[in-house]
Amino acid sequence: MRASQLFLPTLREDPGDADAVSHKLLVRGGFIRQVSAGIWTFLPLGWRVHENVVQIVREEMNAIGGQEMLMPVLTPAELWQKTGRYAIPELFKFADRAGRPLVLPMTHEETVTFHAREISSYRQLPQILYHFQTKDRDEPRPRGGLLRVREFIMKDAYSFDRDEEGLEKSFRLHEGAYNRIFERCGLEYYAVQAESGMMGGSESADFLAPAGSGENTLVTCERGDYAADLEIARGVPRAPEFPPRLDAPEEVETPGVTTIEGLADLLGIDAAATSKAMPVARPDGTVVLGLVRGDDRLDEGKLAGVLEGGFRPANDEEVRAAFGASGGSLGPVGVSVEVIADETLREGQFVAGANRDGFHLRGVEAGRDYEPRFADLREATEGDACPKCGGRLIFQTAIEIGHIFKLGTFYSEPLEATFLDETGSERPLVMGSYGIGPGRIMAAAVEQHHDEHGIAWPRSIAPYEAEVVAIGAAGPEAVATAERIVDELEAAGVSVLLDDRDMRPGEKFADADLLGCPVRVTVGKKTLEDGRADVLVRAGRAEERVAVDGLATHVRKLL
C-alpha cells in the first residue's frame, strides 16, 4: 500500500478531550475518528488492526468447534421482556412506524436462544455458535476513546449443553481459546473471577489487561497467587482496636453525628470498631439492611449477588417505617427486617446505630444481639491482606478485554428453549456466553505498547508489518530502490506500507513512529552510496544498517 493513496489524516497534537493514551494515539495516528459522544468510525488503518484481531479470534473460535453466523441488530422487545432484561436502563428501546417495540441489543443472548429452540434432541448437543456484530449501549458517560462507547463490535459466542457437566467443558474450552487469543495479540492479561451482573448465571471470569486507563480495577497479590476484579475481590482488612467488652449494648447520645469519622472522634474509638448500615429495598418493596464495618465501603454488586436480584436504596418513608429513625442512626438491633452482615462483623463488638435519632449503641455483638446472614459485602481496599497467603493486595487500572459466563438456564427457561433427553423428558438447554471486544483489544495493545513517540504494535495485529520510508529528496533512484524492497518484502509474505508521500523526512519519521509498524526501513541518499538501508525495530528502537540485497530475509527474521 502506498501512503500517498491512503486516507491517513494524522495529527500532531492530542485531541483536547482525551485522557487515555490509547484515545490520544489512535486519534492522532488516523486510526479512528469520533462522530459523536461514544460513537466512532474506524478509518482504513484502524480497520486493518481491528480485522487482524477479528481473524485471530475467528481462528481460535473455529479451533474449538465454534460455528460462525450473523444475527441481526434489530431485535423484537418481546424477547427481552420475556427474560426480564427489558428494564435495563442502558438498553436502547424504540418503536417502528407500526408501534411495535424494538431494541438495539448490547448482547445477543435472547436472539441466539430464540434460534436454539430448533435444537430438539440431546443428539444435537453440544453446540457453539458465534458471530461478530454491532452492539449498542445507551452509555450515560462515554469516554476514553474505544474504552467506554455507545456502539461497538463484539464477538459473542454461545454454548448449548445438556447439563452442568457439559457447560463446564464448554466454559473451559472458551477459557483456553481466550488465553490463546490474548497471547497471540501480544497482551499482558489476567483471567480473574468476576461478577455476572446483568448477564445472569452462576459463574463468570473476566480477562483484564493492565493499562494506564480503563474501567476496571485489577486486584493482585504481591506474591502472585491471587487475582480478581475489584467487583468480586476479597481482602482481609487490619484487625480493629476494640474498646473493653460489654455484657449488653449500651445506648450513647451522639447528637448531630452523621458520619463514621464524626462518630469515631466523638467516642474516641477506632473507626474499624463501628458498623455502617445501608438500607435497601427489593423490587417488591421488602426492606433489607446491609451492614459493613465502619471503615469499609459496601460493594453494591456483592450485595446484589447475595440478594439474587436487583435492589434500590430504601427511601425516607421506608427507612422510617422499618427502623423508626432516619439515616445516620440505623442499626441491626431490634429490627424485623433481614440483616445481611459482612464477614468482618462475625467477631467482636461494634458501635451501631440505635434506631433512634441522635443515639448509637456500644458493644453490639452479632449472634447475641442480632441474627444476621453473613456474606462478603465489603469492597476490598489496596493494602488488604491476600485471602490466600496474607501478602499485600495491589490495585491496577485495567481494561476488560473479554468476559465469559456460565448462564445455566437463565435464558432457556423463559424463552422455552428445550430438548428431549434419552428418556424422552423435556429439559431446558444449559447455556454459556462468551464475549470479546476487538476495539478494546486495540486500546489495550496501545496502552501496553507505546512510548513518547507513538504506538509500537505487536506484529500480529499491526496495520502493516513493515513500513518502508522513501526519502524523495534522494532522487528517483532511491524511490525505485524502496519500491524494489517493498516488492521483495511482499514476496516474502510481509505486509508493507510504502511512504512515498512528498513530505520532509522528519515528518515521515514522525508519522512512522506514530503509526507503530513493527519494522521501519529507510531508503535515502546513503543507500545509493553503500547499498544499505536503515532498519529500525519500533519496539525498543534498535536500529542497524542492513544490505539491500537480502534485506527482506533479515526483516522476516526480525518479525
Coordinates of C-alpha atoms in Angstrom, one line a residue:
M1 CA 0.0 0.0 0.0
R2 CA 1.3 3.5 -0.9
A3 CA 0.8 6.1 1.8
S4 CA 0.2 8.7 -1.0
Q5 CA -3.0 6.8 -1.8
L6 CA -4.1 6.0 1.8
F7 CA -6.6 8.0 3.7
L8 CA -4.2 8.8 6.6
P9 CA -5.2 12.0 8.5
T10 CA -2.5 12.1 11.2
L11 CA -2.4 14.8 13.8
R12 CA 0.5 16.5 15.6
E13 CA -1.5 17.4 18.7
D14 CA -3.5 15.3 21.1
P15 CA -7.3 15.8 21.0
G16 CA -8.3 18.2 23.7
D17 CA -10.9 15.8 25.4
A18 CA -8.5 12.8 25.5
D19 CA -7.1 11.5 28.8
A20 CA -6.3 7.9 27.9
V21 CA -3.1 7.2 25.9
S22 CA -4.9 4.9 23.6
H23 CA -7.5 7.6 22.9
K24 CA -4.8 10.2 22.1
L25 CA -2.6 7.9 19.9
L26 CA -5.4 6.2 17.9
V27 CA -6.9 9.6 17.0
R28 CA -3.5 11.2 16.2
G29 CA -2.4 8.2 14.2
G30 CA -5.5 8.4 12.0
F31 CA -6.9 5.0 13.2
I32 CA -10.2 6.3 14.5
R33 CA -12.4 9.4 14.4
Q34 CA -15.3 10.4 16.6
V35 CA -18.7 11.0 15.0
S36 CA -20.5 11.8 18.3
A37 CA -20.0 11.1 22.0
G38 CA -19.2 7.4 22.3
I39 CA -19.7 6.8 18.5
W40 CA -16.5 6.1 16.5
T41 CA -15.5 5.4 12.9
F42 CA -12.6 3.0 12.2
L43 CA -10.5 4.6 9.4
P44 CA -8.6 2.4 7.0
L45 CA -5.6 1.8 9.2
G46 CA -7.7 1.3 12.3
W47 CA -10.0 -1.2 10.5
R48 CA -6.9 -3.2 9.4
V49 CA -5.9 -3.6 13.0
H50 CA -9.5 -4.4 14.0
E51 CA -9.8 -7.1 11.4
N52 CA -6.4 -8.6 12.3
V53 CA -7.8 -9.0 15.8
V54 CA -11.0 -10.4 14.4
Q55 CA -9.1 -13.0 12.4
I56 CA -7.2 -14.2 15.4
V57 CA -10.4 -14.5 17.4
R58 CA -12.1 -16.4 14.5
E59 CA -9.3 -18.9 14.1
E60 CA -9.3 -19.7 17.8
M61 CA -13.1 -20.0 17.9
N62 CA -13.2 -22.3 14.9
A63 CA -10.4 -24.4 16.6
I64 CA -12.8 -25.3 19.5
G65 CA -15.7 -26.1 17.2
G66 CA -17.4 -22.7 17.0
Q67 CA -19.7 -22.1 14.1
E68 CA -19.8 -18.6 12.8
M69 CA -23.2 -17.0 12.0
L70 CA -24.7 -13.5 11.8
M71 CA -27.7 -12.4 13.9
P72 CA -29.5 -9.1 13.3
V73 CA -29.1 -5.9 15.4
L74 CA -32.8 -5.0 15.4
T75 CA -34.5 -7.3 17.9
P76 CA -38.1 -7.6 19.0
A77 CA -38.6 -6.2 22.5
E78 CA -40.7 -9.2 23.3
L79 CA -37.6 -11.4 23.7
W80 CA -36.0 -9.1 26.2
Q81 CA -39.3 -8.7 28.1
K82 CA -39.6 -12.5 28.5
T83 CA -36.1 -12.7 30.1
G84 CA -36.7 -9.7 32.4
R85 CA -33.9 -7.6 30.9
Y86 CA -36.1 -5.1 29.1
A87 CA -35.9 -2.8 32.1
I88 CA -32.1 -2.4 31.9
P89 CA -31.5 1.4 31.6
E90 CA -28.6 1.1 29.2
L91 CA -30.8 -0.7 26.6
F92 CA -31.8 1.3 23.5
K93 CA -35.6 1.0 23.1
F94 CA -37.8 2.4 20.4
A95 CA -40.8 1.5 18.2
D96 CA -41.2 1.1 14.5
R97 CA -43.9 3.0 12.5
A98 CA -46.5 0.4 13.4
G99 CA -45.8 0.9 17.1
R100 CA -44.0 -2.5 17.5
P101 CA -41.4 -2.2 20.3
L102 CA -37.8 -3.0 19.3
V103 CA -34.4 -2.9 21.0
L104 CA -30.8 -2.4 19.9
P105 CA -29.1 -5.1 22.0
M106 CA -25.8 -4.9 23.8
T107 CA -25.7 -8.7 23.7
H108 CA -27.5 -11.4 21.8
E109 CA -28.4 -14.0 24.4
E110 CA -32.1 -13.5 23.7
T111 CA -31.8 -13.8 19.9
V112 CA -29.5 -16.9 19.9
T113 CA -31.8 -18.6 22.4
F114 CA -34.7 -17.9 20.1
H115 CA -32.8 -19.8 17.4
A116 CA -31.7 -22.6 19.8
R117 CA -35.3 -23.5 20.1
E118 CA -34.8 -25.5 16.9
I119 CA -32.5 -27.8 18.9
S120 CA -34.8 -30.7 19.7
S121 CA -32.7 -33.6 20.8
Y122 CA -29.7 -34.4 23.1
R123 CA -28.1 -35.9 19.9
Q124 CA -27.7 -32.4 18.6
L125 CA -25.7 -31.2 21.6
P126 CA -23.3 -29.7 22.3
Q127 CA -23.3 -26.6 20.1
I128 CA -21.1 -23.5 19.9
L129 CA -22.5 -20.6 17.9
Y130 CA -20.8 -17.2 17.5
H131 CA -20.8 -14.0 15.4
F132 CA -19.2 -10.6 15.1
Q133 CA -21.9 -7.9 15.3
T134 CA -22.6 -4.3 16.2
K135 CA -23.8 -3.7 19.7
D136 CA -25.4 -0.6 21.1
R137 CA -25.5 0.7 24.7
D138 CA -27.1 3.8 26.0
E139 CA -24.0 4.7 27.9
P140 CA -24.6 7.8 30.1
R141 CA -20.9 8.8 30.2
P142 CA -18.9 7.7 27.2
R143 CA -15.2 8.4 27.4
G144 CA -11.7 7.1 26.8
G145 CA -11.9 6.7 23.1
L146 CA -12.7 3.0 22.5
L147 CA -12.9 2.2 26.2
R148 CA -16.5 3.3 27.0
V149 CA -18.6 3.7 23.9
R150 CA -22.2 3.7 22.8
E151 CA -21.7 1.5 19.8
F152 CA -19.1 -1.2 19.3
I153 CA -18.4 -4.5 17.6
M154 CA -18.2 -7.6 19.7
K155 CA -17.6 -11.3 19.2
D156 CA -20.2 -13.1 21.2
A157 CA -20.3 -16.8 21.4
Y158 CA -22.9 -19.1 23.0
S159 CA -22.6 -22.7 24.1
F160 CA -25.6 -25.1 24.4
D161 CA -25.2 -28.2 26.5
R162 CA -27.5 -30.8 28.1
D163 CA -26.2 -30.4 31.7
E164 CA -23.8 -28.6 34.0
E165 CA -21.0 -31.1 33.2
G166 CA -21.3 -30.2 29.6
L167 CA -21.3 -26.5 30.4
E168 CA -18.2 -26.8 32.4
K169 CA -16.4 -28.4 29.5
S170 CA -17.6 -25.7 27.1
F171 CA -16.6 -23.0 29.6
R172 CA -13.1 -24.4 29.9
L173 CA -12.8 -24.7 26.1
H174 CA -13.5 -21.0 25.8
E175 CA -11.2 -20.1 28.6
G176 CA -8.4 -21.9 26.8
A177 CA -9.3 -20.2 23.5
Y178 CA -9.3 -16.8 25.2
N179 CA -5.9 -17.4 26.7
R180 CA -4.5 -18.2 23.2
I181 CA -6.2 -15.2 21.7
F182 CA -4.8 -12.7 24.1
E183 CA -1.3 -14.2 23.9
R184 CA -1.4 -14.1 20.1
C185 CA -2.5 -10.4 20.3
G186 CA 0.6 -9.7 22.4
L187 CA -1.2 -8.6 25.6
E188 CA -0.4 -8.9 29.3
Y189 CA -3.6 -10.0 30.9
Y190 CA -5.1 -11.8 33.9
A191 CA -8.0 -14.2 34.0
V192 CA -9.9 -13.4 37.2
Q193 CA -13.1 -14.2 38.9
A194 CA -15.8 -11.6 38.2
E195 CA -19.4 -10.5 38.9
S196 CA -22.0 -11.7 36.4
G197 CA -24.1 -8.6 36.7
M198 CA -27.0 -8.1 34.2
M199 CA -25.9 -11.2 32.3
G200 CA -27.2 -13.5 35.0
G201 CA -25.9 -17.0 35.6
S202 CA -23.8 -18.8 38.3
E203 CA -20.2 -18.0 37.4
S204 CA -18.1 -15.7 35.3
A205 CA -14.5 -15.0 34.5
D206 CA -13.1 -11.6 33.4
F207 CA -9.9 -11.1 31.3
L208 CA -8.3 -7.9 32.4
A209 CA -5.3 -6.1 30.7
P210 CA -3.4 -3.8 33.0
A211 CA -3.3 -0.3 31.5
G212 CA -2.8 3.3 32.3
S213 CA -6.6 3.9 31.6
G214 CA -9.5 1.6 32.0
E215 CA -12.9 1.0 33.6
N216 CA -11.9 -1.9 35.8
T217 CA -9.6 -2.4 38.8
L218 CA -7.4 -5.5 38.8
V219 CA -6.6 -6.8 42.3
T220 CA -3.5 -9.0 42.6
C221 CA -1.4 -10.3 45.4
E222 CA 2.2 -9.1 45.6
R223 CA 3.2 -12.8 45.8
G224 CA 1.4 -13.7 42.5
D225 CA -1.1 -16.3 43.9
Y226 CA -4.3 -14.2 43.7
A227 CA -6.1 -12.1 41.0
A228 CA -9.6 -10.8 40.9
D229 CA -11.7 -8.0 39.6
L230 CA -12.4 -5.4 42.3
E231 CA -16.1 -6.1 42.0
I232 CA -15.6 -9.6 43.5
A233 CA -12.2 -9.4 45.1
R234 CA -11.8 -10.5 48.7
G235 CA -9.3 -8.8 51.0
V236 CA -8.5 -9.3 54.7
P237 CA -8.5 -5.9 56.4
R238 CA -6.5 -5.0 59.5
A239 CA -7.9 -6.0 62.9
P240 CA -9.9 -3.3 64.7
E241 CA -8.8 -1.9 68.0
F242 CA -11.9 -2.7 70.2
P243 CA -12.8 -0.9 73.4
P244 CA -13.5 -3.0 76.5
R245 CA -16.1 -5.7 76.1
L246 CA -19.7 -5.0 77.3
D247 CA -22.2 -7.6 78.6
A248 CA -25.0 -5.9 76.8
P249 CA -25.4 -3.0 74.3
E250 CA -25.3 0.5 76.0
E251 CA -27.0 3.4 74.4
V252 CA -25.0 6.6 74.0
E253 CA -26.1 10.0 72.8
T254 CA -24.5 11.1 69.6
P255 CA -26.2 14.5 68.7
G256 CA -25.5 15.8 65.2
V257 CA -23.2 12.9 64.2
T258 CA -23.9 11.7 60.7
T259 CA -20.5 10.2 59.6
I260 CA -18.4 7.4 60.8
E261 CA -15.4 9.7 61.2
G262 CA -17.5 12.0 63.4
L263 CA -18.8 9.0 65.5
A264 CA -15.3 7.7 66.0
D265 CA -14.0 11.1 67.0
L266 CA -16.8 11.7 69.5
L267 CA -16.4 8.3 71.2
G268 CA -12.6 8.2 70.9
I269 CA -12.7 4.8 69.2
D270 CA -11.2 3.2 66.1
A271 CA -13.5 3.7 63.0
A272 CA -13.0 -0.1 62.3
A273 CA -14.8 -0.8 65.6
T274 CA -18.0 0.8 64.2
S275 CA -20.6 -0.6 61.8
K276 CA -22.2 1.2 58.8
A277 CA -25.8 0.5 57.7
M278 CA -27.2 0.6 54.2
P279 CA -31.0 0.0 54.0
V280 CA -32.1 -1.2 50.6
A281 CA -35.4 -2.3 49.1
R282 CA -36.0 -5.3 46.9
P283 CA -38.2 -4.9 43.7
D284 CA -41.2 -6.0 45.8
G285 CA -40.5 -3.2 48.4
T286 CA -39.2 -5.5 51.1
V287 CA -36.5 -3.7 53.1
V288 CA -33.2 -5.3 53.8
L289 CA -30.3 -3.9 55.9
G290 CA -26.8 -4.3 54.6
L291 CA -24.1 -4.0 57.2
V292 CA -20.3 -3.5 56.9
R293 CA -17.5 -2.3 59.1
G294 CA -17.4 1.5 59.6
D295 CA -14.1 1.9 57.8
D296 CA -15.3 -0.1 54.8
R297 CA -17.4 0.5 51.7
L298 CA -20.3 -1.8 50.9
D299 CA -20.0 -3.2 47.4
E300 CA -23.4 -3.0 45.8
G301 CA -22.5 -5.7 43.2
K302 CA -21.7 -8.2 46.0
L303 CA -25.0 -7.3 47.8
A304 CA -26.9 -7.8 44.6
G305 CA -25.4 -11.2 44.2
V306 CA -26.4 -12.1 47.8
L307 CA -29.9 -10.9 47.2
E308 CA -30.0 -12.7 43.9
G309 CA -31.8 -9.8 42.3
G310 CA -32.0 -6.1 41.9
F311 CA -32.4 -3.6 44.7
R312 CA -32.5 0.2 45.2
P313 CA -31.7 2.4 48.2
A314 CA -34.7 2.5 50.5
N315 CA -36.5 5.8 50.5
D316 CA -37.0 8.0 53.6
E317 CA -40.5 6.7 54.2
E318 CA -39.4 3.1 54.0
V319 CA -36.5 3.7 56.3
R320 CA -38.6 5.5 58.9
A321 CA -41.3 2.7 58.8
A322 CA -38.7 -0.1 59.1
F323 CA -36.3 1.4 61.7
G324 CA -38.2 4.2 63.4
A325 CA -35.3 6.6 62.7
S326 CA -33.6 8.4 59.9
G327 CA -30.3 7.6 58.1
G328 CA -27.3 8.0 60.3
S329 CA -28.7 6.3 63.3
L330 CA -29.7 2.9 61.9
G331 CA -28.5 -0.4 63.2
P332 CA -29.4 -4.1 63.3
V333 CA -30.6 -4.5 66.9
G334 CA -34.3 -4.9 67.5
V335 CA -35.4 -4.7 63.8
S336 CA -37.7 -7.0 62.0
V337 CA -36.0 -6.7 58.6
E338 CA -33.5 -9.2 57.2
V339 CA -29.9 -8.2 58.2
I340 CA -27.0 -9.2 55.9
A341 CA -23.7 -8.5 57.6
D342 CA -20.2 -8.6 56.2
E343 CA -17.9 -11.4 57.4
T344 CA -15.7 -8.9 59.3
L345 CA -18.6 -8.4 61.7
R346 CA -18.6 -12.0 62.9
E347 CA -16.3 -11.5 65.8
G348 CA -16.0 -8.5 68.2
Q349 CA -18.3 -5.8 69.5
F350 CA -19.1 -2.8 67.4
V351 CA -20.8 0.6 67.7
A352 CA -24.0 0.6 65.7
G353 CA -27.0 2.9 65.2
A354 CA -29.7 2.7 67.9
N355 CA -32.6 3.2 65.5
R356 CA -33.3 6.3 67.4
D357 CA -32.3 9.7 66.0
G358 CA -29.2 11.1 67.7
F359 CA -28.3 7.8 69.5
H360 CA -25.9 4.8 69.0
L361 CA -25.3 1.6 70.8
R362 CA -21.9 0.5 72.1
G363 CA -21.0 -3.2 72.4
V364 CA -23.2 -4.6 69.6
E365 CA -22.4 -8.3 69.0
A366 CA -23.6 -10.5 66.2
G367 CA -25.3 -13.7 67.3
R368 CA -26.0 -12.2 70.8
D369 CA -27.8 -9.0 69.9
Y370 CA -29.0 -9.7 66.3
E371 CA -29.0 -12.7 63.9
P372 CA -27.6 -11.7 60.6
R373 CA -26.9 -13.7 57.4
F374 CA -23.2 -13.3 56.8
A375 CA -21.7 -12.7 53.4
D376 CA -18.7 -10.9 51.8
L377 CA -20.1 -7.4 51.3
R378 CA -17.1 -5.1 51.7
E379 CA -15.1 -3.6 48.8
A380 CA -11.5 -4.7 49.1
T381 CA -9.0 -1.9 49.6
E382 CA -5.4 -1.6 48.4
G383 CA -3.1 -2.9 51.2
D384 CA -5.6 -5.5 52.4
A385 CA -4.0 -8.9 53.1
C386 CA -4.4 -11.6 50.4
P387 CA -7.1 -14.2 51.4
K388 CA -4.8 -17.0 50.1
C389 CA -1.4 -16.2 51.6
G390 CA -1.6 -13.0 53.6
G391 CA 0.5 -11.0 51.1
R392 CA -0.3 -7.4 50.3
L393 CA -3.0 -6.7 47.7
I394 CA -2.1 -4.4 44.8
F395 CA -4.6 -2.5 42.7
Q396 CA -4.0 -1.7 39.0
T397 CA -6.2 0.1 36.5
A398 CA -7.2 -2.4 33.8
I399 CA -9.3 -2.8 30.6
E400 CA -11.8 -5.6 30.3
I401 CA -10.9 -7.4 27.1
G402 CA -13.1 -10.4 27.5
H403 CA -15.7 -11.9 29.7
I404 CA -17.1 -15.5 29.9
F405 CA -20.3 -16.6 31.7
K406 CA -22.0 -19.7 32.9
L407 CA -25.6 -18.8 32.1
G408 CA -27.2 -22.1 33.0
T409 CA -30.9 -21.9 32.2
F410 CA -31.3 -18.2 32.8
Y411 CA -32.4 -17.6 29.2
S412 CA -33.5 -21.0 28.0
E413 CA -36.3 -21.4 30.6
P414 CA -38.2 -18.1 30.0
L415 CA -37.7 -18.5 26.2
E416 CA -38.7 -22.2 26.3
A417 CA -35.5 -23.5 24.6
T418 CA -35.7 -27.2 25.5
F419 CA -34.6 -30.6 24.2
L420 CA -35.6 -34.2 24.7
D421 CA -33.1 -36.4 26.6
E422 CA -32.6 -40.2 26.2
T423 CA -35.8 -40.9 28.2
G424 CA -37.9 -38.5 26.2
S425 CA -38.1 -36.0 29.0
E426 CA -38.1 -32.3 28.1
R427 CA -35.3 -30.3 29.6
P428 CA -34.0 -26.7 29.3
L429 CA -30.8 -26.1 27.4
V430 CA -27.8 -25.2 29.6
M431 CA -26.0 -22.2 28.2
G432 CA -22.8 -20.3 28.3
S433 CA -21.9 -16.8 26.9
Y434 CA -18.5 -15.6 25.8
G435 CA -17.7 -12.1 24.7
I436 CA -14.6 -10.3 23.3
G437 CA -14.3 -6.7 22.1
P438 CA -11.8 -6.3 19.3
G439 CA -11.8 -2.5 19.8
R440 CA -10.9 -2.9 23.5
I441 CA -8.1 -5.3 22.5
M442 CA -6.8 -2.5 20.2
A443 CA -7.0 0.1 23.0
A444 CA -5.3 -2.3 25.5
A445 CA -2.5 -3.0 23.0
V446 CA -1.8 0.7 22.6
E447 CA -1.9 1.2 26.4
Q448 CA 0.7 -1.5 26.8
H449 CA 2.8 -0.9 23.7
H450 CA 3.7 2.7 23.2
D451 CA 6.4 5.2 24.0
E452 CA 6.8 9.0 23.8
H453 CA 6.9 8.8 20.0
G454 CA 3.7 6.8 19.4
I455 CA 2.4 3.2 19.1
A456 CA 4.6 0.1 18.9
W457 CA 2.0 -2.5 17.7
P458 CA 2.5 -6.2 18.3
R459 CA 3.3 -7.8 15.0
S460 CA 0.1 -10.0 15.0
I461 CA -2.3 -7.1 14.9
A462 CA -0.2 -4.3 13.4
P463 CA -1.8 -2.5 10.4
Y464 CA 1.3 -3.4 8.4
E465 CA 4.3 -5.5 9.5
A466 CA 6.8 -3.1 7.9
E467 CA 6.9 0.5 6.7
V468 CA 9.4 1.5 4.0
V469 CA 10.2 5.2 4.1
A470 CA 11.4 6.5 0.8
I471 CA 13.3 9.8 1.1
G472 CA 12.2 11.6 -2.1
A473 CA 15.0 14.2 -1.9
A474 CA 17.5 11.4 -2.6
G475 CA 16.1 11.2 -6.1
P476 CA 14.1 8.8 -8.3
E477 CA 16.8 6.0 -7.9
A478 CA 16.2 5.9 -4.1
V479 CA 12.4 5.8 -4.7
A480 CA 12.9 2.9 -7.2
T481 CA 15.1 1.1 -4.7
A482 CA 12.4 1.5 -2.0
E483 CA 9.8 0.1 -4.4
R484 CA 12.0 -2.9 -5.1
I485 CA 12.5 -3.6 -1.4
V486 CA 8.7 -3.4 -1.0
D487 CA 8.2 -6.0 -3.8
E488 CA 10.8 -8.3 -2.2
L489 CA 9.2 -7.9 1.3
E490 CA 5.7 -8.7 0.0
A491 CA 7.1 -11.7 -1.9
A492 CA 8.5 -12.9 1.4
G493 CA 5.0 -12.7 2.9
V494 CA 5.5 -9.4 4.8
S495 CA 2.7 -6.8 4.6
V496 CA 4.2 -3.4 3.8
L497 CA 3.2 0.3 3.8
L498 CA 5.4 2.4 1.5
D499 CA 5.6 6.1 2.5
D500 CA 6.1 7.7 -0.9
R501 CA 4.5 11.0 0.1
D502 CA 6.1 14.3 -0.9
M503 CA 7.0 15.3 2.6
R504 CA 10.1 16.2 4.6
P505 CA 12.0 13.2 6.1
G506 CA 11.2 14.4 9.7
E507 CA 7.5 14.4 9.0
K508 CA 7.7 10.9 7.6
F509 CA 9.7 9.6 10.5
A510 CA 7.3 11.2 13.0
D511 CA 4.3 9.6 11.3
A512 CA 6.1 6.2 11.1
D513 CA 6.8 6.4 14.9
L514 CA 3.1 7.3 15.5
L515 CA 1.7 4.5 13.3
G516 CA 3.9 1.9 15.0
C517 CA 4.6 -0.7 12.3
P518 CA 6.9 -3.3 13.9
V519 CA 9.8 -2.6 11.5
R520 CA 10.8 0.6 9.6
V521 CA 13.1 0.5 6.6
T522 CA 14.5 3.9 5.4
V523 CA 15.9 4.3 1.9
G524 CA 17.8 7.5 1.3
K525 CA 20.9 9.0 -0.3
K526 CA 23.3 6.8 1.8
T527 CA 21.5 3.8 0.4
L528 CA 22.7 4.7 -3.0
E529 CA 26.2 5.1 -1.8
D530 CA 26.7 1.9 0.2
G531 CA 23.9 -0.3 -0.8
R532 CA 22.4 -0.4 2.7
A533 CA 19.2 0.8 4.3
D534 CA 18.4 1.8 7.9
V535 CA 16.3 -0.9 9.6
L536 CA 14.6 0.1 12.9
V537 CA 12.7 -2.2 15.2
R538 CA 9.9 0.0 16.5
A539 CA 9.6 -1.6 20.0
G540 CA 12.8 -0.5 21.7
R541 CA 14.0 1.5 18.7
A542 CA 17.1 -0.7 17.9
E543 CA 18.5 0.4 14.6
E544 CA 21.1 -1.1 12.2
R545 CA 22.3 -0.7 8.6
V546 CA 21.4 -3.7 6.5
A547 CA 22.4 -4.6 2.9
V548 CA 19.6 -4.1 0.5
D549 CA 20.4 -7.5 -1.0
G550 CA 18.9 -9.9 1.5
L551 CA 17.1 -7.2 3.4
A552 CA 13.7 -9.0 3.0
T553 CA 15.2 -12.1 4.7
H554 CA 16.6 -10.0 7.5
V555 CA 13.3 -8.2 8.1
R556 CA 11.5 -11.5 8.1
K557 CA 13.7 -12.8 10.9
L558 CA 13.1 -9.7 12.9
L559 CA 9.4 -10.3 12.7

